[in-house]
Amino acid sequence: MIKTCTQEDVIRYVYAETSPEEECWIEEALLKDQDLLSFYLDSMDLMNGMNRIVKQPSNRVIHNILSYANMKTSDSEGLAHHSGYRS
């Protein structure tokens, strides 16, 4: 029985989730099937692009987090003062 290489197989290959035996027959399939090779190259471009994405929160989110943290710090200091706790 001859196994057909699918796009799912190519995705697993791109993410290095294949065995050495699978890698061999996927590479052979890529050499023989221009559409599959094109899908592989597009997948590699997409993965490389996603790896270059830098994620960082917006200034508004950072401000909200810091404001909330300051509010909580003020609340706990006020509770300690009102409960008679002295450090």
Short mmCIF file of N, CA and C in Angstrom, two decimals:
data_model
loop_
_atom_site.label_atom_id
_atom_site.label_comp_id
_atom_site.label_asym_id
_atom_site.label_seq_id
_atom_site.Cartn_x
_atom_site.Cartn_y
_atom_site.Cartn_z
N MET A 1 0.84 -1.19 0.00
CA MET A 1 0.00 0.00 0.00
C MET A 1 0.89 1.25 0.00
N ILE A 2 0.62 2.14 -0.91
CA ILE A 2 1.37 3.39 -1.02
C ILE A 2 0.63 4.47 -0.24
N LYS A 3 1.34 5.13 0.67
CA LYS A 3 0.74 6.17 1.47
C LYS A 3 0.88 7.50 0.74
N THR A 4 -0.20 8.24 0.70
CA THR A 4 -0.20 9.56 0.09
C THR A 4 0.16 10.60 1.14
N CYS A 5 1.04 11.49 0.79
CA CYS A 5 1.45 12.56 1.70
C CYS A 5 0.40 13.66 1.64
N THR A 6 -0.08 14.06 2.80
CA THR A 6 -1.13 15.08 2.88
C THR A 6 -0.55 16.40 3.40
N GLN A 7 -1.37 17.44 3.35
CA GLN A 7 -0.95 18.72 3.91
C GLN A 7 -0.75 18.60 5.43
N GLU A 8 -1.53 17.77 6.07
CA GLU A 8 -1.36 17.54 7.51
C GLU A 8 0.03 16.94 7.78
N ASP A 9 0.45 16.01 6.94
CA ASP A 9 1.80 15.44 7.08
C ASP A 9 2.86 16.53 6.93
N VAL A 10 2.65 17.42 5.99
CA VAL A 10 3.61 18.50 5.75
C VAL A 10 3.67 19.42 6.97
N ILE A 11 2.52 19.73 7.55
CA ILE A 11 2.50 20.57 8.76
C ILE A 11 3.27 19.90 9.90
N ARG A 12 3.05 18.61 10.08
CA ARG A 12 3.81 17.88 11.11
C ARG A 12 5.30 17.93 10.82
N TYR A 13 5.67 17.84 9.55
CA TYR A 13 7.07 17.93 9.12
C TYR A 13 7.64 19.31 9.44
N VAL A 14 6.87 20.35 9.14
CA VAL A 14 7.29 21.73 9.41
C VAL A 14 7.58 21.92 10.90
N TYR A 15 6.74 21.34 11.74
CA TYR A 15 6.90 21.48 13.19
C TYR A 15 7.76 20.37 13.81
N ALA A 16 8.47 19.62 12.99
CA ALA A 16 9.38 18.55 13.44
C ALA A 16 8.67 17.55 14.33
N GLU A 17 7.47 17.14 13.93
CA GLU A 17 6.69 16.16 14.67
C GLU A 17 6.59 14.84 13.92
N THR A 18 7.59 14.56 13.11
CA THR A 18 7.60 13.33 12.31
C THR A 18 8.80 12.47 12.69
N SER A 19 8.65 11.19 12.44
CA SER A 19 9.76 10.26 12.68
C SER A 19 10.75 10.38 11.52
N PRO A 20 11.96 9.85 11.69
CA PRO A 20 12.92 9.88 10.58
C PRO A 20 12.39 9.19 9.32
N GLU A 21 11.63 8.10 9.50
CA GLU A 21 11.07 7.40 8.33
C GLU A 21 10.04 8.29 7.62
N GLU A 22 9.20 8.95 8.42
CA GLU A 22 8.20 9.84 7.81
C GLU A 22 8.88 11.00 7.09
N GLU A 23 9.93 11.54 7.68
CA GLU A 23 10.64 12.64 7.05
C GLU A 23 11.12 12.25 5.66
N CYS A 24 11.63 11.04 5.53
CA CYS A 24 12.13 10.57 4.22
C CYS A 24 11.04 10.54 3.17
N TRP A 25 9.88 9.93 3.50
CA TRP A 25 8.85 9.84 2.46
C TRP A 25 8.17 11.17 2.22
N ILE A 26 8.14 12.06 3.23
CA ILE A 26 7.59 13.40 3.00
C ILE A 26 8.52 14.18 2.09
N GLU A 27 9.81 14.10 2.33
CA GLU A 27 10.77 14.78 1.46
C GLU A 27 10.70 14.27 0.03
N GLU A 28 10.53 12.96 -0.14
CA GLU A 28 10.36 12.40 -1.48
C GLU A 28 9.09 12.94 -2.14
N ALA A 29 8.02 13.02 -1.35
CA ALA A 29 6.75 13.54 -1.88
C ALA A 29 6.90 15.00 -2.28
N LEU A 30 7.64 15.78 -1.51
CA LEU A 30 7.85 17.19 -1.83
C LEU A 30 8.62 17.35 -3.14
N LEU A 31 9.54 16.42 -3.41
CA LEU A 31 10.30 16.47 -4.66
C LEU A 31 9.44 16.14 -5.87
N LYS A 32 8.41 15.32 -5.67
CA LYS A 32 7.58 14.85 -6.79
C LYS A 32 6.32 15.66 -7.01
N ASP A 33 5.84 16.37 -5.98
CA ASP A 33 4.55 17.05 -6.06
C ASP A 33 4.74 18.56 -5.89
N GLN A 34 4.60 19.29 -6.99
CA GLN A 34 4.82 20.74 -6.98
C GLN A 34 3.82 21.46 -6.07
N ASP A 35 2.57 21.01 -6.05
CA ASP A 35 1.56 21.65 -5.18
C ASP A 35 1.90 21.45 -3.71
N LEU A 36 2.35 20.25 -3.37
CA LEU A 36 2.73 19.96 -1.99
C LEU A 36 3.96 20.77 -1.60
N LEU A 37 4.90 20.90 -2.52
CA LEU A 37 6.10 21.71 -2.26
C LEU A 37 5.71 23.17 -2.05
N SER A 38 4.81 23.67 -2.85
CA SER A 38 4.34 25.04 -2.70
C SER A 38 3.66 25.24 -1.34
N PHE A 39 2.86 24.26 -0.92
CA PHE A 39 2.22 24.32 0.39
C PHE A 39 3.28 24.32 1.49
N TYR A 40 4.30 23.50 1.35
CA TYR A 40 5.39 23.44 2.33
C TYR A 40 6.10 24.80 2.43
N LEU A 41 6.44 25.38 1.29
CA LEU A 41 7.14 26.67 1.29
C LEU A 41 6.28 27.77 1.90
N ASP A 42 4.98 27.77 1.57
CA ASP A 42 4.06 28.74 2.18
C ASP A 42 3.98 28.54 3.69
N SER A 43 3.94 27.29 4.11
CA SER A 43 3.86 26.98 5.54
C SER A 43 5.11 27.45 6.28
N MET A 44 6.27 27.25 5.66
CA MET A 44 7.52 27.70 6.27
C MET A 44 7.56 29.22 6.37
N ASP A 45 7.11 29.91 5.32
CA ASP A 45 7.05 31.38 5.36
C ASP A 45 6.13 31.85 6.47
N LEU A 46 4.98 31.21 6.58
CA LEU A 46 4.01 31.58 7.62
C LEU A 46 4.59 31.35 9.01
N MET A 47 5.21 30.20 9.22
CA MET A 47 5.79 29.89 10.52
C MET A 47 6.91 30.87 10.87
N ASN A 48 7.76 31.18 9.91
CA ASN A 48 8.84 32.15 10.15
C ASN A 48 8.29 33.53 10.46
N GLY A 49 7.22 33.91 9.78
CA GLY A 49 6.58 35.19 10.07
C GLY A 49 5.99 35.23 11.47
N MET A 50 5.37 34.15 11.87
CA MET A 50 4.78 34.09 13.22
C MET A 50 5.86 34.12 14.28
N ASN A 51 7.01 33.55 14.00
CA ASN A 51 8.11 33.57 14.97
C ASN A 51 8.70 34.96 15.16
N ARG A 52 8.49 35.85 14.18
CA ARG A 52 9.01 37.21 14.28
C ARG A 52 8.05 38.17 14.97
N ILE A 53 6.85 37.72 15.25
CA ILE A 53 5.86 38.59 15.88
C ILE A 53 6.28 38.85 17.33
N VAL A 54 6.31 40.12 17.68
CA VAL A 54 6.64 40.50 19.05
C VAL A 54 5.33 40.89 19.74
N LYS A 55 5.05 40.22 20.83
CA LYS A 55 3.82 40.49 21.55
C LYS A 55 4.14 41.33 22.78
N GLN A 56 3.41 42.41 22.93
CA GLN A 56 3.54 43.21 24.13
C GLN A 56 2.22 43.91 24.38
N PRO A 57 1.88 44.12 25.64
CA PRO A 57 0.61 44.76 25.95
C PRO A 57 0.65 46.24 25.58
N SER A 58 -0.52 46.79 25.34
CA SER A 58 -0.60 48.22 25.03
C SER A 58 -0.31 49.04 26.28
N ASN A 59 0.00 50.31 26.09
CA ASN A 59 0.26 51.20 27.23
C ASN A 59 -0.97 51.30 28.13
N ARG A 60 -2.16 51.26 27.54
CA ARG A 60 -3.40 51.33 28.32
C ARG A 60 -3.51 50.14 29.26
N VAL A 61 -3.20 48.96 28.77
CA VAL A 61 -3.27 47.75 29.60
C VAL A 61 -2.25 47.83 30.73
N ILE A 62 -1.03 48.25 30.43
CA ILE A 62 0.00 48.39 31.46
C ILE A 62 -0.46 49.38 32.52
N HIS A 63 -0.99 50.52 32.08
CA HIS A 63 -1.48 51.54 33.01
C HIS A 63 -2.58 50.96 33.91
N ASN A 64 -3.53 50.22 33.33
CA ASN A 64 -4.61 49.63 34.12
C ASN A 64 -4.09 48.65 35.16
N ILE A 65 -3.14 47.83 34.79
CA ILE A 65 -2.57 46.86 35.72
C ILE A 65 -1.84 47.57 36.86
N LEU A 66 -1.03 48.56 36.53
CA LEU A 66 -0.31 49.30 37.56
C LEU A 66 -1.26 50.06 38.48
N SER A 67 -2.29 50.64 37.92
CA SER A 67 -3.29 51.35 38.73
C SER A 67 -3.98 50.39 39.68
N TYR A 68 -4.35 49.23 39.19
CA TYR A 68 -5.01 48.23 40.03
C TYR A 68 -4.08 47.77 41.14
N ALA A 69 -2.81 47.53 40.81
CA ALA A 69 -1.84 47.09 41.81
C ALA A 69 -1.65 48.17 42.88
N ASN A 70 -1.56 49.42 42.46
CA ASN A 70 -1.42 50.52 43.42
C ASN A 70 -2.65 50.64 44.30
N MET A 71 -3.83 50.46 43.72
CA MET A 71 -5.08 50.52 44.48
C MET A 71 -5.10 49.42 45.53
N LYS A 72 -4.71 48.20 45.15
CA LYS A 72 -4.70 47.08 46.09
C LYS A 72 -3.68 47.30 47.20
N THR A 73 -2.53 47.88 46.85
CA THR A 73 -1.51 48.16 47.85
C THR A 73 -2.04 49.18 48.85
N SER A 74 -2.71 50.22 48.36
CA SER A 74 -3.29 51.24 49.23
C SER A 74 -4.37 50.64 50.12
N ASP A 75 -5.20 49.76 49.56
CA ASP A 75 -6.26 49.11 50.34
C ASP A 75 -5.68 48.28 51.47
N SER A 76 -4.65 47.50 51.20
CA SER A 76 -4.10 46.63 52.24
C SER A 76 -3.38 47.44 53.30
N GLU A 77 -2.77 48.57 52.94
CA GLU A 77 -2.15 49.43 53.95
C GLU A 77 -3.20 50.07 54.82
N GLY A 78 -4.33 50.44 54.22
CA GLY A 78 -5.42 51.02 54.99
C GLY A 78 -6.03 50.01 55.95
N LEU A 79 -6.16 48.77 55.52
CA LEU A 79 -6.69 47.72 56.39
C LEU A 79 -5.77 47.48 57.57
N ALA A 80 -4.47 47.45 57.32
CA ALA A 80 -3.52 47.23 58.39
C ALA A 80 -3.59 48.37 59.40
N HIS A 81 -3.77 49.60 58.95
CA HIS A 81 -3.84 50.76 59.82
C HIS A 81 -5.12 50.72 60.65
N HIS A 82 -6.26 50.37 60.01
CA HIS A 82 -7.54 50.36 60.71
C HIS A 82 -7.68 49.16 61.67
N SER A 83 -6.97 48.11 61.44
CA SER A 83 -7.10 46.93 62.31
C SER A 83 -6.20 47.04 63.54
N GLY A 84 -5.42 48.10 63.62
CA GLY A 84 -4.55 48.26 64.75
C GLY A 84 -3.23 47.54 64.60
N TYR A 85 -3.00 46.94 63.45
CA TYR A 85 -1.76 46.22 63.20
C TYR A 85 -0.64 47.21 63.02
N ARG A 86 0.43 47.00 63.72
CA ARG A 86 1.59 47.87 63.57
C ARG A 86 2.81 47.01 63.25
N SER A 87 3.58 47.48 62.28
CA SER A 87 4.78 46.71 61.91
C SER A 87 5.98 47.24 62.61
#
